[in-house]
N, C-alpha and C. Protein backbone atom coordinates (compact mmCIF):
# COMPACT_ATOMS: atom_id res chain seq x y z
N MET A 1 82.31 84.75 106.97
CA MET A 1 83.32 85.81 106.96
C MET A 1 83.14 86.69 108.18
N SER A 2 84.22 87.08 108.83
CA SER A 2 84.13 87.88 110.03
C SER A 2 83.59 89.26 109.69
N GLU A 3 82.98 89.92 110.71
CA GLU A 3 82.40 91.24 110.50
C GLU A 3 83.48 92.26 110.21
N LYS A 4 84.65 92.09 110.78
CA LYS A 4 85.76 93.01 110.57
C LYS A 4 86.79 92.33 109.66
N PRO A 5 86.95 92.84 108.41
CA PRO A 5 87.92 92.21 107.51
C PRO A 5 89.32 92.21 108.11
N GLN A 6 90.11 91.25 107.71
CA GLN A 6 91.47 91.16 108.22
C GLN A 6 92.33 92.30 107.70
N GLU A 7 92.09 92.73 106.44
CA GLU A 7 92.99 93.69 105.82
C GLU A 7 92.25 94.87 105.19
N GLY A 8 92.85 96.05 105.33
CA GLY A 8 92.30 97.25 104.73
C GLY A 8 93.25 97.83 103.70
N LEU A 9 92.70 98.66 102.81
CA LEU A 9 93.47 99.31 101.76
C LEU A 9 93.12 100.79 101.71
N ILE A 10 94.12 101.64 101.48
CA ILE A 10 93.88 103.05 101.17
C ILE A 10 93.96 103.19 99.66
N VAL A 11 93.00 103.92 99.08
CA VAL A 11 92.91 104.04 97.62
C VAL A 11 92.88 105.51 97.22
N LEU A 12 93.81 105.91 96.36
CA LEU A 12 93.78 107.21 95.70
C LEU A 12 93.41 107.00 94.24
N GLY A 13 92.59 107.88 93.70
CA GLY A 13 92.12 107.71 92.34
C GLY A 13 90.89 106.84 92.25
N GLY A 14 90.31 106.51 93.40
CA GLY A 14 89.15 105.62 93.40
C GLY A 14 87.88 106.27 92.91
N THR A 15 87.84 107.60 92.80
CA THR A 15 86.64 108.28 92.32
C THR A 15 86.65 108.48 90.81
N GLY A 16 87.74 108.11 90.15
CA GLY A 16 87.80 108.19 88.69
C GLY A 16 87.12 107.01 88.04
N ASN A 17 87.10 107.00 86.72
CA ASN A 17 86.40 105.95 85.99
C ASN A 17 86.96 104.56 86.30
N LEU A 18 88.29 104.42 86.26
CA LEU A 18 88.90 103.13 86.58
C LEU A 18 88.61 102.75 88.02
N GLY A 19 88.83 103.68 88.94
CA GLY A 19 88.64 103.38 90.35
C GLY A 19 87.23 102.92 90.68
N GLN A 20 86.23 103.59 90.12
CA GLN A 20 84.85 103.23 90.43
C GLN A 20 84.51 101.83 89.97
N GLN A 21 85.17 101.37 88.91
CA GLN A 21 84.92 100.01 88.43
C GLN A 21 85.71 98.97 89.23
N VAL A 22 86.86 99.38 89.74
CA VAL A 22 87.73 98.46 90.46
C VAL A 22 87.30 98.29 91.92
N LEU A 23 86.78 99.37 92.54
CA LEU A 23 86.47 99.33 93.97
C LEU A 23 85.58 98.16 94.37
N PRO A 24 84.44 97.92 93.70
CA PRO A 24 83.59 96.80 94.14
C PRO A 24 84.29 95.45 94.05
N ILE A 25 85.17 95.28 93.07
CA ILE A 25 85.89 94.01 92.92
C ILE A 25 86.80 93.77 94.12
N LEU A 26 87.51 94.82 94.55
CA LEU A 26 88.40 94.69 95.69
C LEU A 26 87.61 94.51 96.98
N ALA A 27 86.52 95.27 97.12
CA ALA A 27 85.70 95.15 98.33
C ALA A 27 85.06 93.77 98.43
N ASP A 28 84.57 93.25 97.31
CA ASP A 28 83.96 91.92 97.31
C ASP A 28 84.98 90.83 97.60
N ALA A 29 86.28 91.13 97.38
CA ALA A 29 87.33 90.16 97.69
C ALA A 29 87.63 90.10 99.18
N GLY A 30 87.02 91.01 99.96
CA GLY A 30 87.16 90.93 101.41
C GLY A 30 87.94 92.05 102.06
N TYR A 31 88.46 93.00 101.27
CA TYR A 31 89.20 94.12 101.85
C TYR A 31 88.25 95.25 102.22
N HIS A 32 88.63 96.01 103.25
CA HIS A 32 87.93 97.26 103.51
C HIS A 32 88.73 98.39 102.88
N LEU A 33 88.08 99.22 102.08
CA LEU A 33 88.74 100.26 101.32
C LEU A 33 88.45 101.63 101.92
N VAL A 34 89.50 102.42 102.10
CA VAL A 34 89.35 103.82 102.49
C VAL A 34 89.71 104.64 101.26
N VAL A 35 88.72 105.27 100.66
CA VAL A 35 88.86 105.93 99.37
C VAL A 35 88.97 107.44 99.57
N PHE A 36 90.09 108.00 99.15
CA PHE A 36 90.31 109.43 99.28
C PHE A 36 89.53 110.20 98.22
N THR A 37 88.95 111.35 98.63
CA THR A 37 88.32 112.25 97.69
C THR A 37 88.47 113.69 98.17
N ARG A 38 88.60 114.60 97.23
CA ARG A 38 88.63 116.03 97.56
C ARG A 38 87.24 116.63 97.55
N HIS A 39 86.27 115.93 96.92
CA HIS A 39 84.92 116.43 96.79
C HIS A 39 83.93 115.35 97.23
N GLN A 40 82.80 115.76 97.74
CA GLN A 40 81.80 114.82 98.23
C GLN A 40 81.35 113.89 97.10
N VAL A 41 81.29 112.59 97.39
CA VAL A 41 80.80 111.61 96.43
C VAL A 41 79.73 110.75 97.11
N SER A 42 78.85 110.18 96.32
CA SER A 42 77.79 109.35 96.88
C SER A 42 77.33 108.36 95.83
N GLY A 43 76.50 107.42 96.26
CA GLY A 43 75.96 106.41 95.35
C GLY A 43 76.93 105.28 95.13
N ALA A 44 76.54 104.37 94.23
CA ALA A 44 77.41 103.23 93.92
C ALA A 44 78.68 103.75 93.25
N PRO A 45 79.86 103.17 93.57
CA PRO A 45 80.08 102.05 94.49
C PRO A 45 80.38 102.48 95.92
N PHE A 46 80.24 103.78 96.23
CA PHE A 46 80.72 104.29 97.50
C PHE A 46 79.81 103.92 98.68
N ASP A 47 78.63 103.37 98.40
CA ASP A 47 77.76 102.91 99.48
C ASP A 47 77.98 101.44 99.81
N HIS A 48 79.02 100.83 99.24
CA HIS A 48 79.36 99.44 99.55
C HIS A 48 79.74 99.35 101.03
N PRO A 49 79.29 98.33 101.76
CA PRO A 49 79.58 98.25 103.20
C PRO A 49 81.06 98.14 103.53
N ARG A 50 81.90 97.77 102.58
CA ARG A 50 83.34 97.68 102.85
C ARG A 50 84.10 98.85 102.25
N ILE A 51 83.42 99.94 101.98
CA ILE A 51 84.08 101.13 101.44
C ILE A 51 83.79 102.33 102.33
N SER A 52 84.84 102.99 102.82
CA SER A 52 84.72 104.24 103.57
C SER A 52 85.27 105.36 102.71
N VAL A 53 84.56 106.48 102.63
CA VAL A 53 85.00 107.63 101.86
C VAL A 53 85.65 108.63 102.80
N ALA A 54 86.86 109.06 102.48
CA ALA A 54 87.62 110.01 103.29
C ALA A 54 87.73 111.32 102.53
N LEU A 55 87.02 112.35 103.01
CA LEU A 55 86.99 113.65 102.36
C LEU A 55 87.97 114.58 103.05
N GLY A 56 88.93 115.12 102.30
CA GLY A 56 89.92 115.99 102.92
C GLY A 56 90.98 116.44 101.95
N SER A 57 92.12 116.88 102.49
CA SER A 57 93.22 117.38 101.69
C SER A 57 94.50 116.62 102.01
N LEU A 58 95.23 116.22 100.98
CA LEU A 58 96.48 115.51 101.19
C LEU A 58 97.60 116.45 101.61
N ASP A 59 97.33 117.75 101.63
CA ASP A 59 98.31 118.70 102.16
C ASP A 59 98.32 118.69 103.69
N ASP A 60 97.37 117.98 104.28
CA ASP A 60 97.26 117.90 105.74
C ASP A 60 97.74 116.52 106.21
N PRO A 61 98.93 116.44 106.80
CA PRO A 61 99.43 115.13 107.25
C PRO A 61 98.49 114.45 108.25
N GLU A 62 97.80 115.23 109.07
CA GLU A 62 96.88 114.63 110.04
C GLU A 62 95.70 113.95 109.33
N PHE A 63 95.29 114.51 108.20
CA PHE A 63 94.21 113.86 107.44
C PHE A 63 94.69 112.52 106.90
N ILE A 64 95.91 112.47 106.38
CA ILE A 64 96.44 111.19 105.88
C ILE A 64 96.50 110.17 107.02
N ASP A 65 96.95 110.62 108.19
CA ASP A 65 96.98 109.72 109.35
C ASP A 65 95.57 109.23 109.69
N SER A 66 94.57 110.10 109.50
CA SER A 66 93.20 109.70 109.81
C SER A 66 92.70 108.62 108.87
N MET A 67 93.22 108.60 107.62
CA MET A 67 92.84 107.51 106.71
C MET A 67 93.39 106.18 107.21
N VAL A 68 94.61 106.21 107.73
CA VAL A 68 95.18 104.99 108.32
C VAL A 68 94.34 104.56 109.52
N THR A 69 93.97 105.51 110.36
CA THR A 69 93.14 105.20 111.53
C THR A 69 91.81 104.60 111.11
N THR A 70 91.19 105.17 110.07
CA THR A 70 89.91 104.65 109.58
C THR A 70 90.06 103.22 109.08
N ALA A 71 91.14 102.96 108.35
CA ALA A 71 91.37 101.60 107.87
C ALA A 71 91.48 100.62 109.02
N LEU A 72 92.17 101.04 110.08
CA LEU A 72 92.38 100.14 111.23
C LEU A 72 91.13 100.02 112.10
N GLN A 73 90.19 100.93 111.95
CA GLN A 73 88.90 100.78 112.64
C GLN A 73 88.05 99.70 112.00
N HIS A 74 88.27 99.50 110.70
CA HIS A 74 87.44 98.55 109.95
C HIS A 74 88.15 97.25 109.62
N ALA A 75 89.45 97.20 109.82
CA ALA A 75 90.23 96.01 109.48
C ALA A 75 91.32 95.80 110.52
N GLN A 76 91.85 94.61 110.57
CA GLN A 76 92.86 94.29 111.57
C GLN A 76 94.23 94.90 111.24
N LYS A 77 94.49 95.13 109.95
CA LYS A 77 95.77 95.74 109.56
C LYS A 77 95.59 96.49 108.25
N LEU A 78 96.49 97.43 107.99
CA LEU A 78 96.51 98.13 106.71
C LEU A 78 97.41 97.34 105.77
N ARG A 79 96.79 96.64 104.84
CA ARG A 79 97.53 95.76 103.95
C ARG A 79 98.26 96.52 102.86
N GLY A 80 97.59 97.53 102.26
CA GLY A 80 98.21 98.17 101.12
C GLY A 80 97.64 99.54 100.81
N ALA A 81 98.28 100.19 99.84
CA ALA A 81 97.82 101.47 99.31
C ALA A 81 97.84 101.37 97.80
N LEU A 82 96.71 101.72 97.18
CA LEU A 82 96.58 101.65 95.74
C LEU A 82 96.49 103.07 95.19
N PHE A 83 97.33 103.37 94.20
CA PHE A 83 97.36 104.70 93.61
C PHE A 83 96.91 104.58 92.15
N LEU A 84 95.64 104.88 91.92
CA LEU A 84 95.06 104.74 90.59
C LEU A 84 95.02 106.07 89.85
N ASN A 85 95.87 107.01 90.27
CA ASN A 85 95.89 108.34 89.69
C ASN A 85 96.03 108.26 88.17
N GLY A 86 95.12 108.91 87.45
CA GLY A 86 95.12 108.80 86.00
C GLY A 86 95.03 110.13 85.29
N GLY A 87 95.65 111.17 85.85
CA GLY A 87 95.62 112.46 85.18
C GLY A 87 96.22 112.37 83.79
N PHE A 88 95.58 113.02 82.81
CA PHE A 88 96.05 112.94 81.42
C PHE A 88 95.93 114.31 80.77
N GLY A 89 96.84 114.63 79.87
CA GLY A 89 96.78 115.88 79.13
C GLY A 89 97.70 115.80 77.92
N THR A 90 97.50 116.71 76.98
CA THR A 90 98.34 116.76 75.79
C THR A 90 99.14 118.06 75.78
N ASP A 91 100.19 118.07 74.98
CA ASP A 91 101.04 119.25 74.84
C ASP A 91 101.69 119.21 73.47
N ASN A 92 102.45 120.23 73.16
CA ASN A 92 103.10 120.32 71.86
C ASN A 92 104.59 120.05 71.91
N GLY A 93 105.04 119.39 72.97
CA GLY A 93 106.44 119.00 73.05
C GLY A 93 107.24 119.83 74.02
N ILE A 94 108.42 119.32 74.37
CA ILE A 94 109.25 119.95 75.38
C ILE A 94 109.66 121.37 74.98
N GLY A 95 109.85 121.61 73.69
CA GLY A 95 110.28 122.93 73.25
C GLY A 95 109.16 123.93 73.05
N ALA A 96 107.92 123.51 73.28
CA ALA A 96 106.79 124.39 73.00
C ALA A 96 106.39 125.20 74.23
N ASP A 97 105.74 126.33 73.98
CA ASP A 97 105.22 127.13 75.07
C ASP A 97 104.22 126.32 75.88
N GLY A 98 104.28 126.47 77.18
CA GLY A 98 103.31 125.82 78.05
C GLY A 98 103.68 124.43 78.51
N PHE A 99 104.79 123.88 77.99
CA PHE A 99 105.14 122.51 78.37
C PHE A 99 105.41 122.40 79.87
N THR A 100 106.18 123.33 80.41
CA THR A 100 106.52 123.27 81.83
C THR A 100 105.27 123.35 82.69
N GLU A 101 104.34 124.20 82.30
CA GLU A 101 103.10 124.32 83.06
C GLU A 101 102.27 123.03 83.00
N GLU A 102 102.25 122.40 81.82
CA GLU A 102 101.52 121.14 81.70
C GLU A 102 102.21 120.03 82.48
N LEU A 103 103.54 120.02 82.48
CA LEU A 103 104.26 119.03 83.27
C LEU A 103 103.96 119.20 84.75
N GLN A 104 103.93 120.44 85.22
CA GLN A 104 103.60 120.67 86.63
C GLN A 104 102.20 120.15 86.94
N ARG A 105 101.25 120.38 86.02
CA ARG A 105 99.89 119.90 86.23
C ARG A 105 99.84 118.38 86.30
N GLN A 106 100.59 117.71 85.42
CA GLN A 106 100.62 116.25 85.42
C GLN A 106 101.27 115.69 86.68
N LEU A 107 102.33 116.33 87.15
CA LEU A 107 102.97 115.89 88.39
C LEU A 107 102.03 116.07 89.57
N GLU A 108 101.26 117.14 89.57
CA GLU A 108 100.31 117.38 90.66
C GLU A 108 99.20 116.34 90.67
N MET A 109 98.87 115.78 89.52
CA MET A 109 97.83 114.75 89.46
C MET A 109 98.37 113.35 89.67
N ASN A 110 99.55 113.06 89.11
CA ASN A 110 100.03 111.68 89.03
C ASN A 110 101.13 111.31 90.01
N VAL A 111 101.81 112.31 90.58
CA VAL A 111 102.97 112.01 91.43
C VAL A 111 102.84 112.57 92.84
N TYR A 112 102.57 113.85 92.97
CA TYR A 112 102.58 114.48 94.29
C TYR A 112 101.58 113.85 95.28
N PRO A 113 100.34 113.51 94.86
CA PRO A 113 99.45 112.86 95.82
C PRO A 113 100.04 111.56 96.37
N THR A 114 100.73 110.82 95.51
CA THR A 114 101.34 109.56 95.92
C THR A 114 102.43 109.79 96.96
N THR A 115 103.32 110.75 96.70
CA THR A 115 104.42 110.97 97.63
C THR A 115 103.93 111.52 98.96
N LYS A 116 102.88 112.33 98.94
CA LYS A 116 102.33 112.86 100.19
C LYS A 116 101.80 111.74 101.08
N VAL A 117 101.09 110.79 100.47
CA VAL A 117 100.56 109.68 101.26
C VAL A 117 101.67 108.74 101.70
N LEU A 118 102.59 108.45 100.80
CA LEU A 118 103.68 107.54 101.16
C LEU A 118 104.53 108.08 102.30
N SER A 119 104.64 109.41 102.40
CA SER A 119 105.44 109.99 103.48
C SER A 119 104.89 109.66 104.85
N ARG A 120 103.61 109.28 104.91
CA ARG A 120 102.99 108.93 106.19
C ARG A 120 102.83 107.42 106.39
N ILE A 121 102.53 106.69 105.31
CA ILE A 121 102.24 105.27 105.53
C ILE A 121 103.47 104.38 105.44
N LEU A 122 104.53 104.81 104.73
CA LEU A 122 105.74 103.98 104.72
C LEU A 122 106.34 103.87 106.12
N PRO A 123 106.46 104.96 106.88
CA PRO A 123 106.93 104.81 108.27
C PRO A 123 105.99 103.97 109.12
N HIS A 124 104.68 104.06 108.87
CA HIS A 124 103.73 103.21 109.60
C HIS A 124 104.02 101.75 109.35
N TRP A 125 104.24 101.39 108.09
CA TRP A 125 104.52 99.99 107.77
C TRP A 125 105.87 99.54 108.33
N ALA A 126 106.83 100.43 108.32
CA ALA A 126 108.15 100.07 108.86
C ALA A 126 108.05 99.67 110.32
N ALA A 127 107.07 100.25 111.03
CA ALA A 127 106.90 99.97 112.46
C ALA A 127 105.79 98.97 112.75
N ASN A 128 104.99 98.61 111.73
CA ASN A 128 103.80 97.79 111.99
C ASN A 128 103.62 96.65 110.99
N GLY A 129 104.68 95.97 110.68
CA GLY A 129 104.53 94.72 109.95
C GLY A 129 104.51 94.78 108.44
N GLY A 130 104.66 95.95 107.84
CA GLY A 130 104.81 96.01 106.40
C GLY A 130 103.52 96.07 105.63
N GLY A 131 103.64 96.37 104.32
CA GLY A 131 102.48 96.47 103.46
C GLY A 131 102.88 96.48 102.00
N ARG A 132 101.88 96.69 101.15
CA ARG A 132 102.07 96.65 99.71
C ARG A 132 101.65 97.97 99.08
N VAL A 133 102.37 98.39 98.05
CA VAL A 133 102.06 99.59 97.30
C VAL A 133 101.83 99.20 95.85
N VAL A 134 100.71 99.63 95.29
CA VAL A 134 100.42 99.43 93.87
C VAL A 134 100.32 100.81 93.22
N LEU A 135 101.21 101.08 92.27
CA LEU A 135 101.26 102.36 91.57
C LEU A 135 100.76 102.18 90.14
N THR A 136 100.18 103.25 89.59
CA THR A 136 99.69 103.19 88.22
C THR A 136 100.56 104.05 87.32
N SER A 137 101.36 103.40 86.49
CA SER A 137 102.14 104.07 85.47
C SER A 137 101.37 103.91 84.15
N ALA A 138 102.05 103.75 83.04
CA ALA A 138 101.38 103.58 81.75
C ALA A 138 102.38 103.03 80.74
N THR A 139 101.86 102.45 79.66
CA THR A 139 102.75 101.91 78.63
C THR A 139 103.52 103.02 77.90
N VAL A 140 103.11 104.28 78.08
CA VAL A 140 103.82 105.38 77.40
C VAL A 140 105.25 105.52 77.88
N VAL A 141 105.60 104.93 79.03
CA VAL A 141 106.98 105.04 79.51
C VAL A 141 107.92 104.19 78.64
N GLU A 142 107.36 103.33 77.82
CA GLU A 142 108.18 102.39 77.04
C GLU A 142 108.19 102.69 75.55
N LYS A 143 107.49 103.76 75.11
CA LYS A 143 107.43 104.02 73.67
C LYS A 143 107.22 105.51 73.43
N ARG A 144 107.43 105.92 72.19
CA ARG A 144 107.24 107.31 71.81
C ARG A 144 105.77 107.68 71.94
N PHE A 145 105.53 108.86 72.53
CA PHE A 145 104.15 109.31 72.72
C PHE A 145 104.09 110.79 72.31
N ALA A 146 103.82 111.03 71.04
CA ALA A 146 103.81 112.39 70.51
C ALA A 146 102.71 113.21 71.15
N LYS A 147 103.02 114.47 71.42
CA LYS A 147 102.07 115.44 71.98
C LYS A 147 101.54 115.01 73.34
N GLY A 148 102.31 114.21 74.05
CA GLY A 148 101.94 113.82 75.41
C GLY A 148 103.16 113.68 76.29
N GLY A 149 104.18 114.48 76.02
CA GLY A 149 105.43 114.33 76.74
C GLY A 149 105.34 114.63 78.22
N ALA A 150 104.52 115.60 78.60
CA ALA A 150 104.38 115.93 80.02
C ALA A 150 103.72 114.78 80.77
N TYR A 151 102.67 114.22 80.16
CA TYR A 151 102.00 113.06 80.76
C TYR A 151 102.97 111.89 80.87
N ALA A 152 103.70 111.60 79.78
CA ALA A 152 104.64 110.49 79.79
C ALA A 152 105.73 110.70 80.84
N THR A 153 106.23 111.92 80.96
CA THR A 153 107.26 112.21 81.95
C THR A 153 106.75 111.98 83.35
N SER A 154 105.50 112.36 83.62
CA SER A 154 104.93 112.14 84.96
C SER A 154 104.81 110.65 85.26
N LYS A 155 104.49 109.86 84.25
CA LYS A 155 104.38 108.42 84.46
C LYS A 155 105.76 107.78 84.60
N MET A 156 106.77 108.33 83.93
CA MET A 156 108.14 107.87 84.16
C MET A 156 108.56 108.14 85.59
N ALA A 157 108.10 109.26 86.15
CA ALA A 157 108.40 109.57 87.55
C ALA A 157 107.76 108.54 88.48
N VAL A 158 106.58 108.03 88.12
CA VAL A 158 105.93 106.98 88.91
C VAL A 158 106.81 105.73 88.91
N ASP A 159 107.33 105.36 87.74
CA ASP A 159 108.22 104.20 87.67
C ASP A 159 109.48 104.42 88.51
N SER A 160 110.04 105.62 88.45
CA SER A 160 111.24 105.92 89.24
C SER A 160 110.93 105.87 90.73
N LEU A 161 109.75 106.32 91.09
CA LEU A 161 109.34 106.28 92.50
C LEU A 161 109.29 104.83 92.99
N ALA A 162 108.76 103.94 92.17
CA ALA A 162 108.71 102.52 92.54
C ALA A 162 110.11 101.97 92.76
N ARG A 163 111.03 102.31 91.86
CA ARG A 163 112.40 101.82 92.00
C ARG A 163 113.05 102.37 93.28
N GLN A 164 112.75 103.62 93.62
CA GLN A 164 113.33 104.20 94.81
C GLN A 164 112.80 103.54 96.07
N ILE A 165 111.51 103.20 96.09
CA ILE A 165 110.95 102.46 97.24
C ILE A 165 111.68 101.13 97.39
N GLN A 166 111.94 100.46 96.27
CA GLN A 166 112.63 99.18 96.31
C GLN A 166 114.04 99.33 96.86
N ARG A 167 114.68 100.47 96.60
CA ARG A 167 116.04 100.70 97.11
C ARG A 167 116.04 101.01 98.61
N GLU A 168 114.99 101.68 99.07
CA GLU A 168 114.98 102.17 100.45
C GLU A 168 114.38 101.18 101.44
N TYR A 169 113.54 100.25 100.96
CA TYR A 169 112.84 99.35 101.86
C TYR A 169 113.05 97.90 101.45
N ASP A 170 113.26 97.06 102.42
CA ASP A 170 113.27 95.63 102.18
C ASP A 170 111.87 95.22 101.71
N PRO A 171 111.76 94.38 100.67
CA PRO A 171 110.43 93.98 100.18
C PRO A 171 109.59 93.26 101.21
N ALA A 172 110.22 92.70 102.24
CA ALA A 172 109.44 92.09 103.32
C ALA A 172 108.73 93.13 104.17
N VAL A 173 109.20 94.38 104.08
CA VAL A 173 108.59 95.48 104.83
C VAL A 173 107.64 96.27 103.94
N VAL A 174 108.12 96.72 102.81
CA VAL A 174 107.28 97.44 101.85
C VAL A 174 107.57 96.89 100.46
N ASP A 175 106.57 96.24 99.88
CA ASP A 175 106.69 95.70 98.54
C ASP A 175 105.92 96.61 97.59
N VAL A 176 106.39 96.72 96.35
CA VAL A 176 105.77 97.64 95.40
C VAL A 176 105.53 96.94 94.08
N HIS A 177 104.40 97.26 93.48
CA HIS A 177 104.02 96.70 92.18
C HIS A 177 103.54 97.85 91.31
N VAL A 178 103.89 97.82 90.01
CA VAL A 178 103.53 98.90 89.10
C VAL A 178 102.62 98.36 88.00
N LEU A 179 101.44 98.96 87.88
CA LEU A 179 100.55 98.68 86.76
C LEU A 179 100.96 99.56 85.58
N ARG A 180 100.97 99.01 84.38
CA ARG A 180 101.27 99.81 83.19
C ARG A 180 100.17 99.58 82.15
N PRO A 181 98.98 100.09 82.41
CA PRO A 181 97.89 99.88 81.45
C PRO A 181 98.06 100.69 80.18
N LYS A 182 97.39 100.21 79.13
CA LYS A 182 97.27 100.97 77.89
C LYS A 182 96.02 101.84 78.04
N PHE A 183 95.25 101.98 77.02
CA PHE A 183 93.95 102.63 77.17
C PHE A 183 93.05 101.71 77.97
N ILE A 184 92.30 102.28 78.90
CA ILE A 184 91.46 101.49 79.78
C ILE A 184 90.05 101.43 79.22
N GLY A 185 89.55 100.23 79.05
CA GLY A 185 88.20 100.05 78.52
C GLY A 185 87.95 98.59 78.22
N ASP A 186 86.85 98.31 77.58
CA ASP A 186 86.46 96.93 77.29
C ASP A 186 86.50 96.60 75.81
N GLU A 187 87.11 97.48 75.00
CA GLU A 187 87.24 97.22 73.57
C GLU A 187 88.48 96.36 73.32
N PRO A 188 88.54 95.67 72.17
CA PRO A 188 89.73 94.87 71.84
C PRO A 188 91.00 95.72 71.88
N GLY A 189 92.04 95.18 72.48
CA GLY A 189 93.31 95.89 72.59
C GLY A 189 93.41 96.83 73.77
N GLN A 190 92.32 97.00 74.53
CA GLN A 190 92.33 97.85 75.71
C GLN A 190 92.46 96.99 76.96
N ASP A 191 92.85 97.63 78.07
CA ASP A 191 92.97 96.92 79.34
C ASP A 191 91.67 97.07 80.13
N ALA A 192 90.99 95.96 80.35
CA ALA A 192 89.71 95.99 81.05
C ALA A 192 89.94 96.26 82.54
N PRO A 193 89.10 97.10 83.16
CA PRO A 193 89.25 97.35 84.60
C PRO A 193 89.25 96.07 85.43
N ALA A 194 88.44 95.11 85.04
CA ALA A 194 88.39 93.86 85.80
C ALA A 194 89.72 93.13 85.76
N ASP A 195 90.41 93.19 84.62
CA ASP A 195 91.72 92.54 84.51
C ASP A 195 92.74 93.26 85.38
N LEU A 196 92.68 94.60 85.41
CA LEU A 196 93.60 95.36 86.26
C LEU A 196 93.31 95.07 87.73
N ALA A 197 92.04 94.94 88.08
CA ALA A 197 91.69 94.61 89.47
C ALA A 197 92.24 93.25 89.85
N GLN A 198 92.19 92.29 88.94
CA GLN A 198 92.74 90.96 89.23
C GLN A 198 94.25 91.03 89.40
N GLU A 199 94.92 91.87 88.62
CA GLU A 199 96.37 92.04 88.78
C GLU A 199 96.67 92.62 90.17
N MET A 200 95.88 93.59 90.60
CA MET A 200 96.06 94.16 91.94
C MET A 200 95.84 93.10 93.01
N LEU A 201 94.77 92.32 92.86
CA LEU A 201 94.48 91.28 93.86
C LEU A 201 95.61 90.27 93.96
N GLN A 202 96.13 89.85 92.82
CA GLN A 202 97.21 88.87 92.82
C GLN A 202 98.42 89.42 93.56
N GLU A 203 98.70 90.70 93.34
CA GLU A 203 99.84 91.31 94.02
C GLU A 203 99.59 91.44 95.52
N LEU A 204 98.39 91.86 95.90
CA LEU A 204 98.06 92.04 97.31
C LEU A 204 98.06 90.72 98.07
N GLN A 205 97.65 89.66 97.37
CA GLN A 205 97.51 88.36 98.02
C GLN A 205 98.78 87.50 97.93
N ARG A 206 99.75 87.99 97.18
CA ARG A 206 100.98 87.22 96.98
C ARG A 206 101.73 87.11 98.31
N SER A 207 102.27 85.93 98.57
CA SER A 207 103.04 85.71 99.78
C SER A 207 104.38 86.42 99.67
N THR A 208 104.85 86.98 100.79
CA THR A 208 106.17 87.62 100.81
C THR A 208 107.23 86.57 101.06
């Protein structure tokens, strides 16, 4: 295997429980990962030789550009961006006090980081051969979810965002895939991180 991987990935949500389990699987598959974090992280899996940690703020467009630059320092092209954002919270329904505030919190965790990064990398792909986007929604978009309406609404926004990317970009330029996990874990009826990682790999490796 060459010292410089052919393809790099930008990862948001990689410091969460799902992300930490998925990162080594993707790195071992040959990708170089640039993992965004707001706070200093260390130890496994972040000391993997194919993982770079990018500490900064997504409110700074130059920082987002620097993640692209870092990916291209370690790989021949930026293949994709993975958004594993998994913010979760409960509420007492749309008519209850505090719902709007909880919805804002969920959007800030599950939607706004994605749109901030996409505002910089989608134009990059339009000019540099295209790429893949993997977004994390949830099965709650398809069924009633009592006392979690703000969370469900934020995940519905993720699904809508995917559809809008499909409308604005030819799939040969920017292709998008949406994960809709249930509860994440290794118990019966849950979605195992390894299975989700394989779904991501299949999408990233799929021919256009």
